[in-house]
Amino acid sequence: MTVTTDQMVQLITPTGERRPHPVYEGLIADLDGAALRGLYEDLVVVRRIDAEGTALQRQGQLGLWAPMLGQEAAQIGSGRALQTEDFVFPSYREHGVAYCRGVDPADVFGMWRGTSLSCWDPYDINMAIPAIIIGAQGLHATGYALGLKRDGVEAAAVAYFGDGATSQGDIAEALGFSATYQAPVVFFCQNNHWAISEPVGLQAQVPIYQRAAGYGMPGIQVDGNDVLAVLAVTRWALQRAREGSGPALIEAVTYRMGPHTTADDPTRYRPTGELEEWRERDPLARMLALLQREGLADDAYLESVTAKADAVAAELRAGCLALPDPAPLSMFDNVYAEAHPLVAEERAQYAAYLDGFEGSN
Ligand SMILES: Cc1ncc(C[n+]2csc(CCOP(=O)(O)OP(=O)(O)O)c2C)c(N)n1
């Protein structure tokens, strides 16, 4: 079941025509030809980053990968709405957002390759490490946003999560608590239609964005395959959060075109024809059609986009293969900010265990 409504914000039709909107059109009025071309380049590059992740996993270089294929516009539109001082709390699928935050290519794969317990230093890019516990990041974002408010900092926190996460208590608590305290947090739900094998319609008896009303915050449903609409809507929600008007819930309606992770086989649960239906709404094709209509996509530009994607892919691959194996005991280093007796004991036990191997000294 596809839960969309006629309230869904859309600024580009699937065939690349501009669609007027009384509120959100004005929020992207600053985008000139160069900016539009930049957004398309971003979409192509992050699709390539994602494909590289899948290829590396298939070649045995990564243990696992969670593809974002199909969700590029939701991630680039929202990621490009962020300002440097905003702080992102992602799930495990936000590779496109990480790219917008300027992640070091060498850091993209650390957790997936098993050379690190996370992917990046959160304070390098103002983005927390990937959350594997479904929905936990909603609470982290809310707490961080309350800190921003108390410190009087004009910035916002953003929590990214999937449709399945809305059934998790943590998200319900985060929505309730942030509304009570008017925390500057934007809840960005990518409704990609599947929580592994559970279709969204099973758990969402009303469209997800409508739940916001019950918490006393605005809820907006946006076409998640329309990069301009997502950018406009996220700019709006972030700005009102930064200005002290409290949280908002965005539901970006998109589609996971690949498997849940490289360990999943969606042909076992996906109805026949659904993928083909969503291929017609491909976020990259839509933006390219817009550029072509507006005379912004000549051959030289398209070649430059391909060259950029090739360069990023080559850098990522090299960065991945060069990731150093960690010292085994380093996994105990960042469990707590300060020394902890239980961690110290576990470290000592593990060190003794490693010492027991022949040739270890
Ligand atoms: C608290 C918790 N329960 C269950 C899981 C197992 N799990 C991993 S992904 C997933 C589905 C998540 O779906 P959704 O929130 O829609 O995000 P998507 O993967 O589609 O981006 C589940 C249930 C988990 N990681 N954490």
PDB file of N, CA and C in Angstrom, residues 157-249:
ATOM      1  N   ALA A 157      18.991  20.492  15.152  1.00  0.00           N
ATOM      2  CA  ALA A 157      19.394  19.088  15.024  1.00  0.00           C
ATOM      3  C   ALA A 157      18.399  18.424  14.066  1.00  0.00           C
ATOM      4  N   VAL A 158      18.892  17.444  13.312  1.00  0.00           N
ATOM      5  CA  VAL A 158      18.006  16.705  12.400  1.00  0.00           C
ATOM      6  C   VAL A 158      18.144  15.220  12.673  1.00  0.00           C
ATOM      7  N   ALA A 159      17.017  14.552  12.867  1.00  0.00           N
ATOM      8  CA  ALA A 159      17.037  13.100  13.034  1.00  0.00           C
ATOM      9  C   ALA A 159      16.500  12.463  11.757  1.00  0.00           C
ATOM     10  N   TYR A 160      17.288  11.587  11.149  1.00  0.00           N
ATOM     11  CA  TYR A 160      16.849  10.833   9.969  1.00  0.00           C
ATOM     12  C   TYR A 160      16.432   9.438  10.411  1.00  0.00           C
ATOM     13  N   PHE A 161      15.303   8.995   9.927  1.00  0.00           N
ATOM     14  CA  PHE A 161      14.883   7.626  10.237  1.00  0.00           C
ATOM     15  C   PHE A 161      13.926   7.145   9.154  1.00  0.00           C
ATOM     16  N   GLY A 162      13.632   5.868   9.184  1.00  0.00           N
ATOM     17  CA  GLY A 162      12.756   5.289   8.163  1.00  0.00           C
ATOM     18  C   GLY A 162      11.322   5.177   8.636  1.00  0.00           C
ATOM     19  N   ASP A 163      10.451   4.727   7.749  1.00  0.00           N
ATOM     20  CA  ASP A 163       9.039   4.553   8.099  1.00  0.00           C
ATOM     21  C   ASP A 163       8.869   3.530   9.224  1.00  0.00           C
ATOM     22  N   GLY A 164       9.689   2.486   9.197  1.00  0.00           N
ATOM     23  CA  GLY A 164       9.584   1.462  10.238  1.00  0.00           C
ATOM     24  C   GLY A 164       9.883   2.017  11.617  1.00  0.00           C
ATOM     25  N   ALA A 165      10.800   2.975  11.677  1.00  0.00           N
ATOM     26  CA  ALA A 165      11.207   3.551  12.968  1.00  0.00           C
ATOM     27  C   ALA A 165      10.065   4.289  13.647  1.00  0.00           C
ATOM     28  N   THR A 166       9.048   4.697  12.887  1.00  0.00           N
ATOM     29  CA  THR A 166       7.946   5.423  13.525  1.00  0.00           C
ATOM     30  C   THR A 166       7.115   4.507  14.426  1.00  0.00           C
ATOM     31  N   SER A 167       7.317   3.201  14.319  1.00  0.00           N
ATOM     32  CA  SER A 167       6.623   2.275  15.221  1.00  0.00           C
ATOM     33  C   SER A 167       7.429   2.029  16.492  1.00  0.00           C
ATOM     34  N   GLN A 168       8.592   2.640  16.561  1.00  0.00           N
ATOM     35  CA  GLN A 168       9.481   2.425  17.701  1.00  0.00           C
ATOM     36  C   GLN A 168       9.191   3.477  18.774  1.00  0.00           C
ATOM     37  N   GLY A 169       9.181   3.041  20.040  1.00  0.00           N
ATOM     38  CA  GLY A 169       8.890   3.960  21.144  1.00  0.00           C
ATOM     39  C   GLY A 169       9.805   5.163  21.171  1.00  0.00           C
ATOM     40  N   ASP A 170      11.066   4.965  20.831  1.00  0.00           N
ATOM     41  CA  ASP A 170      12.022   6.076  20.904  1.00  0.00           C
ATOM     42  C   ASP A 170      11.570   7.260  20.054  1.00  0.00           C
ATOM     43  N   ILE A 171      11.028   6.975  18.876  1.00  0.00           N
ATOM     44  CA  ILE A 171      10.603   8.079  18.007  1.00  0.00           C
ATOM     45  C   ILE A 171       9.374   8.768  18.598  1.00  0.00           C
ATOM     46  N   ALA A 172       8.451   7.985  19.127  1.00  0.00           N
ATOM     47  CA  ALA A 172       7.265   8.570  19.759  1.00  0.00           C
ATOM     48  C   ALA A 172       7.676   9.457  20.942  1.00  0.00           C
ATOM     49  N   GLU A 173       8.633   8.973  21.732  1.00  0.00           N
ATOM     50  CA  GLU A 173       9.092   9.754  22.883  1.00  0.00           C
ATOM     51  C   GLU A 173       9.783  11.035  22.425  1.00  0.00           C
ATOM     52  N   ALA A 174      10.575  10.918  21.380  1.00  0.00           N
ATOM     53  CA  ALA A 174      11.306  12.091  20.890  1.00  0.00           C
ATOM     54  C   ALA A 174      10.330  13.139  20.352  1.00  0.00           C
ATOM     55  N   LEU A 175       9.302  12.690  19.644  1.00  0.00           N
ATOM     56  CA  LEU A 175       8.309  13.636  19.122  1.00  0.00           C
ATOM     57  C   LEU A 175       7.591  14.335  20.283  1.00  0.00           C
ATOM     58  N   GLY A 176       7.200  13.567  21.281  1.00  0.00           N
ATOM     59  CA  GLY A 176       6.481  14.142  22.416  1.00  0.00           C
ATOM     60  C   GLY A 176       7.347  15.100  23.217  1.00  0.00           C
ATOM     61  N   PHE A 177       8.545  14.662  23.542  1.00  0.00           N
ATOM     62  CA  PHE A 177       9.428  15.465  24.410  1.00  0.00           C
ATOM     63  C   PHE A 177       9.850  16.751  23.687  1.00  0.00           C
ATOM     64  N   SER A 178      10.181  16.630  22.410  1.00  0.00           N
ATOM     65  CA  SER A 178      10.661  17.822  21.687  1.00  0.00           C
ATOM     66  C   SER A 178       9.548  18.852  21.530  1.00  0.00           C
ATOM     67  N   ALA A 179       8.312  18.381  21.388  1.00  0.00           N
ATOM     68  CA  ALA A 179       7.195  19.329  21.276  1.00  0.00           C
ATOM     69  C   ALA A 179       6.963  20.025  22.617  1.00  0.00           C
ATOM     70  N   THR A 180       7.038  19.244  23.691  1.00  0.00           N
ATOM     71  CA  THR A 180       6.830  19.830  25.022  1.00  0.00           C
ATOM     72  C   THR A 180       7.813  20.964  25.281  1.00  0.00           C
ATOM     73  N   TYR A 181       9.076  20.737  24.922  1.00  0.00           N
ATOM     74  CA  TYR A 181      10.118  21.727  25.228  1.00  0.00           C
ATOM     75  C   TYR A 181      10.506  22.585  24.025  1.00  0.00           C
ATOM     76  N   GLN A 182       9.737  22.459  22.940  1.00  0.00           N
ATOM     77  CA  GLN A 182       9.998  23.268  21.738  1.00  0.00           C
ATOM     78  C   GLN A 182      11.471  23.184  21.332  1.00  0.00           C
ATOM     79  N   ALA A 183      11.965  21.966  21.274  1.00  0.00           N
ATOM     80  CA  ALA A 183      13.372  21.747  20.904  1.00  0.00           C
ATOM     81  C   ALA A 183      13.554  22.015  19.407  1.00  0.00           C
ATOM     82  N   PRO A 184      14.669  22.634  19.032  1.00  0.00           N
ATOM     83  CA  PRO A 184      14.913  22.920  17.613  1.00  0.00           C
ATOM     84  C   PRO A 184      15.387  21.670  16.865  1.00  0.00           C
ATOM     85  N   VAL A 185      14.447  20.780  16.605  1.00  0.00           N
ATOM     86  CA  VAL A 185      14.813  19.524  15.934  1.00  0.00           C
ATOM     87  C   VAL A 185      13.850  19.263  14.778  1.00  0.00           C
ATOM     88  N   VAL A 186      14.411  18.778  13.686  1.00  0.00           N
ATOM     89  CA  VAL A 186      13.601  18.396  12.526  1.00  0.00           C
ATOM     90  C   VAL A 186      13.648  16.880  12.421  1.00  0.00           C
ATOM     91  N   PHE A 187      12.492  16.263  12.410  1.00  0.00           N
ATOM     92  CA  PHE A 187      12.398  14.805  12.256  1.00  0.00           C
ATOM     93  C   PHE A 187      12.199  14.531  10.771  1.00  0.00           C
ATOM     94  N   PHE A 188      13.182  13.879  10.174  1.00  0.00           N
ATOM     95  CA  PHE A 188      13.127  13.655   8.733  1.00  0.00           C
ATOM     96  C   PHE A 188      12.939  12.162   8.473  1.00  0.00           C
ATOM     97  N   CYS A 189      11.701  11.791   8.166  1.00  0.00           N
ATOM     98  CA  CYS A 189      11.386  10.379   7.916  1.00  0.00           C
ATOM     99  C   CYS A 189      11.457  10.103   6.426  1.00  0.00           C
ATOM    100  N   GLN A 190      12.333   9.183   6.035  1.00  0.00           N
ATOM    101  CA  GLN A 190      12.324   8.729   4.643  1.00  0.00           C
ATOM    102  C   GLN A 190      11.406   7.522   4.571  1.00  0.00           C
ATOM    103  N   ASN A 191      10.208   7.777   4.094  1.00  0.00           N
ATOM    104  CA  ASN A 191       9.274   6.664   3.907  1.00  0.00           C
ATOM    105  C   ASN A 191       9.657   5.976   2.598  1.00  0.00           C
ATOM    106  N   ASN A 192      10.498   4.928   2.755  1.00  0.00           N
ATOM    107  CA  ASN A 192      10.939   4.213   1.540  1.00  0.00           C
ATOM    108  C   ASN A 192      10.080   2.963   1.302  1.00  0.00           C
ATOM    109  N   HIS A 193       8.945   2.935   1.972  1.00  0.00           N
ATOM    110  CA  HIS A 193       7.899   1.927   1.773  1.00  0.00           C
ATOM    111  C   HIS A 193       8.124   0.565   2.398  1.00  0.00           C
ATOM    112  N   TRP A 194       9.343   0.289   2.861  1.00  0.00           N
ATOM    113  CA  TRP A 194       9.579  -1.036   3.429  1.00  0.00           C
ATOM    114  C   TRP A 194      10.465  -0.933   4.665  1.00  0.00           C
ATOM    115  N   ALA A 195      10.068  -1.626   5.727  1.00  0.00           N
ATOM    116  CA  ALA A 195      10.912  -1.800   6.905  1.00  0.00           C
ATOM    117  C   ALA A 195      11.390  -3.258   6.834  1.00  0.00           C
ATOM    118  N   ILE A 196      12.508  -3.466   6.208  1.00  0.00           N
ATOM    119  CA  ILE A 196      12.921  -4.776   5.712  1.00  0.00           C
ATOM    120  C   ILE A 196      11.736  -5.359   4.922  1.00  0.00           C
ATOM    121  N   SER A 197      11.079  -6.397   5.422  1.00  0.00           N
ATOM    122  CA  SER A 197      10.011  -7.023   4.621  1.00  0.00           C
ATOM    123  C   SER A 197       8.611  -6.544   5.012  1.00  0.00           C
ATOM    124  N   GLU A 198       8.526  -5.574   5.930  1.00  0.00           N
ATOM    125  CA  GLU A 198       7.201  -5.083   6.347  1.00  0.00           C
ATOM    126  C   GLU A 198       6.815  -3.868   5.510  1.00  0.00           C
ATOM    127  N   PRO A 199       5.715  -3.916   4.777  1.00  0.00           N
ATOM    128  CA  PRO A 199       5.297  -2.744   3.995  1.00  0.00           C
ATOM    129  C   PRO A 199       4.770  -1.634   4.900  1.00  0.00           C
ATOM    130  N   VAL A 200       4.951  -0.394   4.476  1.00  0.00           N
ATOM    131  CA  VAL A 200       4.592   0.733   5.345  1.00  0.00           C
ATOM    132  C   VAL A 200       3.102   0.726   5.705  1.00  0.00           C
ATOM    133  N   GLY A 201       2.271   0.258   4.789  1.00  0.00           N
ATOM    134  CA  GLY A 201       0.834   0.304   5.049  1.00  0.00           C
ATOM    135  C   GLY A 201       0.394  -0.548   6.218  1.00  0.00           C
ATOM    136  N   LEU A 202       1.225  -1.529   6.579  1.00  0.00           N
ATOM    137  CA  LEU A 202       0.867  -2.410   7.690  1.00  0.00           C
ATOM    138  C   LEU A 202       0.887  -1.656   9.021  1.00  0.00           C
ATOM    139  N   GLN A 203       1.859  -0.775   9.163  1.00  0.00           N
ATOM    140  CA  GLN A 203       1.995  -0.081  10.447  1.00  0.00           C
ATOM    141  C   GLN A 203       1.450   1.334  10.408  1.00  0.00           C
ATOM    142  N   ALA A 204       1.321   1.923   9.229  1.00  0.00           N
ATOM    143  CA  ALA A 204       0.867   3.312   9.143  1.00  0.00           C
ATOM    144  C   ALA A 204      -0.556   3.335   8.605  1.00  0.00           C
ATOM    145  N   GLN A 205      -1.489   3.388   9.518  1.00  0.00           N
ATOM    146  CA  GLN A 205      -2.896   3.386   9.103  1.00  0.00           C
ATOM    147  C   GLN A 205      -3.322   4.767   8.614  1.00  0.00           C
ATOM    148  N   VAL A 206      -2.576   5.791   9.011  1.00  0.00           N
ATOM    149  CA  VAL A 206      -2.752   7.117   8.413  1.00  0.00           C
ATOM    150  C   VAL A 206      -1.364   7.519   7.915  1.00  0.00           C
ATOM    151  N   PRO A 207      -1.276   8.431   6.938  1.00  0.00           N
ATOM    152  CA  PRO A 207       0.047   8.853   6.475  1.00  0.00           C
ATOM    153  C   PRO A 207       0.903   9.347   7.648  1.00  0.00           C
ATOM    154  N   ILE A 208       2.192   9.037   7.566  1.00  0.00           N
ATOM    155  CA  ILE A 208       3.085   9.305   8.700  1.00  0.00           C
ATOM    156  C   ILE A 208       3.104  10.779   9.095  1.00  0.00           C
ATOM    157  N   TYR A 209       3.079  11.680   8.117  1.00  0.00           N
ATOM    158  CA  TYR A 209       3.181  13.114   8.449  1.00  0.00           C
ATOM    159  C   TYR A 209       2.001  13.574   9.303  1.00  0.00           C
ATOM    160  N   GLN A 210       0.869  12.885   9.200  1.00  0.00           N
ATOM    161  CA  GLN A 210      -0.314  13.308   9.970  1.00  0.00           C
ATOM    162  C   GLN A 210      -0.160  13.052  11.467  1.00  0.00           C
ATOM    163  N   ARG A 211       0.792  12.204  11.823  1.00  0.00           N
ATOM    164  CA  ARG A 211       0.982  11.946  13.259  1.00  0.00           C
ATOM    165  C   ARG A 211       1.483  13.189  13.988  1.00  0.00           C
ATOM    166  N   ALA A 212       2.134  14.088  13.246  1.00  0.00           N
ATOM    167  CA  ALA A 212       2.706  15.288  13.875  1.00  0.00           C
ATOM    168  C   ALA A 212       1.644  16.085  14.612  1.00  0.00           C
ATOM    169  N   ALA A 213       0.449  16.144  14.047  1.00  0.00           N
ATOM    170  CA  ALA A 213      -0.619  16.949  14.646  1.00  0.00           C
ATOM    171  C   ALA A 213      -0.895  16.515  16.087  1.00  0.00           C
ATOM    172  N   GLY A 214      -0.832  15.226  16.327  1.00  0.00           N
ATOM    173  CA  GLY A 214      -1.097  14.717  17.663  1.00  0.00           C
ATOM    174  C   GLY A 214      -0.054  15.145  18.689  1.00  0.00           C
ATOM    175  N   TYR A 215       1.120  15.475  18.202  1.00  0.00           N
ATOM    176  CA  TYR A 215       2.188  15.926  19.107  1.00  0.00           C
ATOM    177  C   TYR A 215       2.229  17.446  19.193  1.00  0.00           C
ATOM    178  N   GLY A 216       1.457  18.120  18.329  1.00  0.00           N
ATOM    179  CA  GLY A 216       1.450  19.583  18.368  1.00  0.00           C
ATOM    180  C   GLY A 216       2.599  20.193  17.602  1.00  0.00           C
ATOM    181  N   MET A 217       2.917  19.606  16.458  1.00  0.00           N
ATOM    182  CA  MET A 217       3.968  20.187  15.610  1.00  0.00           C
ATOM    183  C   MET A 217       3.517  20.067  14.154  1.00  0.00           C
ATOM    184  N   PRO A 218       4.057  20.896  13.268  1.00  0.00           N
ATOM    185  CA  PRO A 218       3.661  20.746  11.874  1.00  0.00           C
ATOM    186  C   PRO A 218       4.196  19.452  11.264  1.00  0.00           C
ATOM    187  N   GLY A 219       3.412  18.849  10.403  1.00  0.00           N
ATOM    188  CA  GLY A 219       3.834  17.673   9.653  1.00  0.00           C
ATOM    189  C   GLY A 219       3.685  17.977   8.173  1.00  0.00           C
ATOM    190  N   ILE A 220       4.718  17.689   7.403  1.00  0.00           N
ATOM    191  CA  ILE A 220       4.672  17.995   5.973  1.00  0.00           C
ATOM    192  C   ILE A 220       5.027  16.734   5.210  1.00  0.00           C
ATOM    193  N   GLN A 221       4.209  16.424   4.216  1.00  0.00           N
ATOM    194  CA  GLN A 221       4.549  15.299   3.340  1.00  0.00           C
ATOM    195  C   GLN A 221       5.104  15.870   2.040  1.00  0.00           C
ATOM    196  N   VAL A 222       6.268  15.367   1.665  1.00  0.00           N
ATOM    197  CA  VAL A 222       6.938  15.888   0.475  1.00  0.00           C
ATOM    198  C   VAL A 222       7.275  14.735  -0.461  1.00  0.00           C
ATOM    199  N   ASP A 223       7.272  15.020  -1.753  1.00  0.00           N
ATOM    200  CA  ASP A 223       7.709  14.022  -2.730  1.00  0.00           C
ATOM    201  C   ASP A 223       9.214  13.828  -2.539  1.00  0.00           C
ATOM    202  N   GLY A 224       9.574  12.719  -1.982  1.00  0.00           N
ATOM    203  CA  GLY A 224      10.976  12.473  -1.639  1.00  0.00           C
ATOM    204  C   GLY A 224      11.857  12.193  -2.842  1.00  0.00           C
ATOM    205  N   ASN A 225      11.272  12.085  -4.023  1.00  0.00           N
ATOM    206  CA  ASN A 225      12.083  11.887  -5.228  1.00  0.00           C
ATOM    207  C   ASN A 225      12.238  13.188  -6.004  1.00  0.00           C
ATOM    208  N   ASP A 226      11.829  14.281  -5.382  1.00  0.00           N
ATOM    209  CA  ASP A 226      11.890  15.612  -5.988  1.00  0.00           C
ATOM    210  C   ASP A 226      12.870  16.441  -5.148  1.00  0.00           C
ATOM    211  N   VAL A 227      14.072  16.595  -5.665  1.00  0.00           N
ATOM    212  CA  VAL A 227      15.124  17.222  -4.849  1.00  0.00           C
ATOM    213  C   VAL A 227      14.789  18.672  -4.500  1.00  0.00           C
ATOM    214  N   LEU A 228      14.118  19.372  -5.384  1.00  0.00           N
ATOM    215  CA  LEU A 228      13.792  20.776  -5.098  1.00  0.00           C
ATOM    216  C   LEU A 228      12.737  20.890  -4.001  1.00  0.00           C
ATOM    217  N   ALA A 229      11.733  20.041  -4.064  1.00  0.00           N
ATOM    218  CA  ALA A 229      10.689  20.080  -3.038  1.00  0.00           C
ATOM    219  C   ALA A 229      11.271  19.722  -1.669  1.00  0.00           C
ATOM    220  N   VAL A 230      12.144  18.725  -1.643  1.00  0.00           N
ATOM    221  CA  VAL A 230      12.736  18.325  -0.351  1.00  0.00           C
ATOM    222  C   VAL A 230      13.615  19.459   0.193  1.00  0.00           C
ATOM    223  N   LEU A 231      14.372  20.080  -0.684  1.00  0.00           N
ATOM    224  CA  LEU A 231      15.227  21.190  -0.251  1.00  0.00           C
ATOM    225  C   LEU A 231      14.371  22.309   0.346  1.00  0.00           C
ATOM    226  N   ALA A 232      13.291  22.673  -0.342  1.00  0.00           N
ATOM    227  CA  ALA A 232      12.446  23.783   0.115  1.00  0.00           C
ATOM    228  C   ALA A 232      11.801  23.464   1.461  1.00  0.00           C
ATOM    229  N   VAL A 233      11.235  22.295   1.566  1.00  0.00           N
ATOM    230  CA  VAL A 233      10.524  21.915   2.788  1.00  0.00           C
ATOM    231  C   VAL A 233      11.498  21.821   3.971  1.00  0.00           C
ATOM    232  N   THR A 234      12.684  21.275   3.728  1.00  0.00           N
ATOM    233  CA  THR A 234      13.645  21.135   4.830  1.00  0.00           C
ATOM    234  C   THR A 234      14.190  22.509   5.231  1.00  0.00           C
ATOM    235  N   ARG A 235      14.432  23.372   4.256  1.00  0.00           N
ATOM    236  CA  ARG A 235      14.859  24.735   4.606  1.00  0.00           C
ATOM    237  C   ARG A 235      13.828  25.394   5.528  1.00  0.00           C
ATOM    238  N   TRP A 236      12.568  25.209   5.175  1.00  0.00           N
ATOM    239  CA  TRP A 236      11.482  25.813   5.967  1.00  0.00           C
ATOM    240  C   TRP A 236      11.517  25.278   7.407  1.00  0.00           C
ATOM    241  N   ALA A 237      11.577  23.964   7.537  1.00  0.00           N
ATOM    242  CA  ALA A 237      11.519  23.354   8.880  1.00  0.00           C
ATOM    243  C   ALA A 237      12.753  23.717   9.707  1.00  0.00           C
ATOM    244  N   LEU A 238      13.923  23.743   9.056  1.00  0.00           N
ATOM    245  CA  LEU A 238      15.152  24.068   9.786  1.00  0.00           C
ATOM    246  C   LEU A 238      15.120  25.520  10.259  1.00  0.00           C
ATOM    247  N   GLN A 239      14.654  26.397   9.381  1.00  0.00           N
ATOM    248  CA  GLN A 239      14.660  27.808   9.732  1.00  0.00           C
ATOM    249  C   GLN A 239      13.744  28.093  10.918  1.00  0.00           C
ATOM    250  N   ARG A 240      12.554  27.485  10.899  1.00  0.00           N
ATOM    251  CA  ARG A 240      11.660  27.764  12.022  1.00  0.00           C
ATOM    252  C   ARG A 240      12.191  27.131  13.320  1.00  0.00           C
ATOM    253  N   ALA A 241      12.893  26.010  13.184  1.00  0.00           N
ATOM    254  CA  ALA A 241      13.504  25.410  14.379  1.00  0.00           C
ATOM    255  C   ALA A 241      14.599  26.331  14.922  1.00  0.00           C
ATOM    256  N   ARG A 242      15.465  26.805  14.022  1.00  0.00           N
ATOM    257  CA  ARG A 242      16.558  27.696  14.471  1.00  0.00           C
ATOM    258  C   ARG A 242      16.019  28.964  15.107  1.00  0.00           C
ATOM    259  N   GLU A 243      14.883  29.440  14.621  1.00  0.00           N
ATOM    260  CA  GLU A 243      14.312  30.696  15.137  1.00  0.00           C
ATOM    261  C   GLU A 243      13.528  30.511  16.431  1.00  0.00           C
ATOM    262  N   GLY A 244      13.432  29.279  16.903  1.00  0.00           N
ATOM    263  CA  GLY A 244      12.782  29.049  18.190  1.00  0.00           C
ATOM    264  C   GLY A 244      11.325  28.623  18.095  1.00  0.00           C
ATOM    265  N   SER A 245      10.854  28.230  16.898  1.00  0.00           N
ATOM    266  CA  SER A 245       9.443  27.839  16.767  1.00  0.00           C
ATOM    267  C   SER A 245       9.207  26.351  16.975  1.00  0.00           C
ATOM    268  N   GLY A 246      10.259  25.620  17.344  1.00  0.00           N
ATOM    269  CA  GLY A 246      10.068  24.221  17.735  1.00  0.00           C
ATOM    270  C   GLY A 246      10.220  23.209  16.614  1.00  0.00           C
ATOM    271  N   PRO A 247       9.896  21.950  16.948  1.00  0.00           N
ATOM    272  CA  PRO A 247      10.152  20.836  16.011  1.00  0.00           C
ATOM    273  C   PRO A 247       9.129  20.727  14.884  1.00  0.00           C
ATOM    274  N   ALA A 248       9.479  19.961  13.874  1.00  0.00           N
ATOM    275  CA  ALA A 248       8.558  19.637  12.775  1.00  0.00           C
ATOM    276  C   ALA A 248       8.879  18.224  12.291  1.00  0.00           C
ATOM    277  N   LEU A 249       7.896  17.591  11.702  1.00  0.00           N
ATOM    278  CA  LEU A 249       8.071  16.249  11.138  1.00  0.00           C
ATOM    279  C   LEU A 249       7.891  16.319   9.625  1.00  0.00           C
TER     280      LEU A 249
END
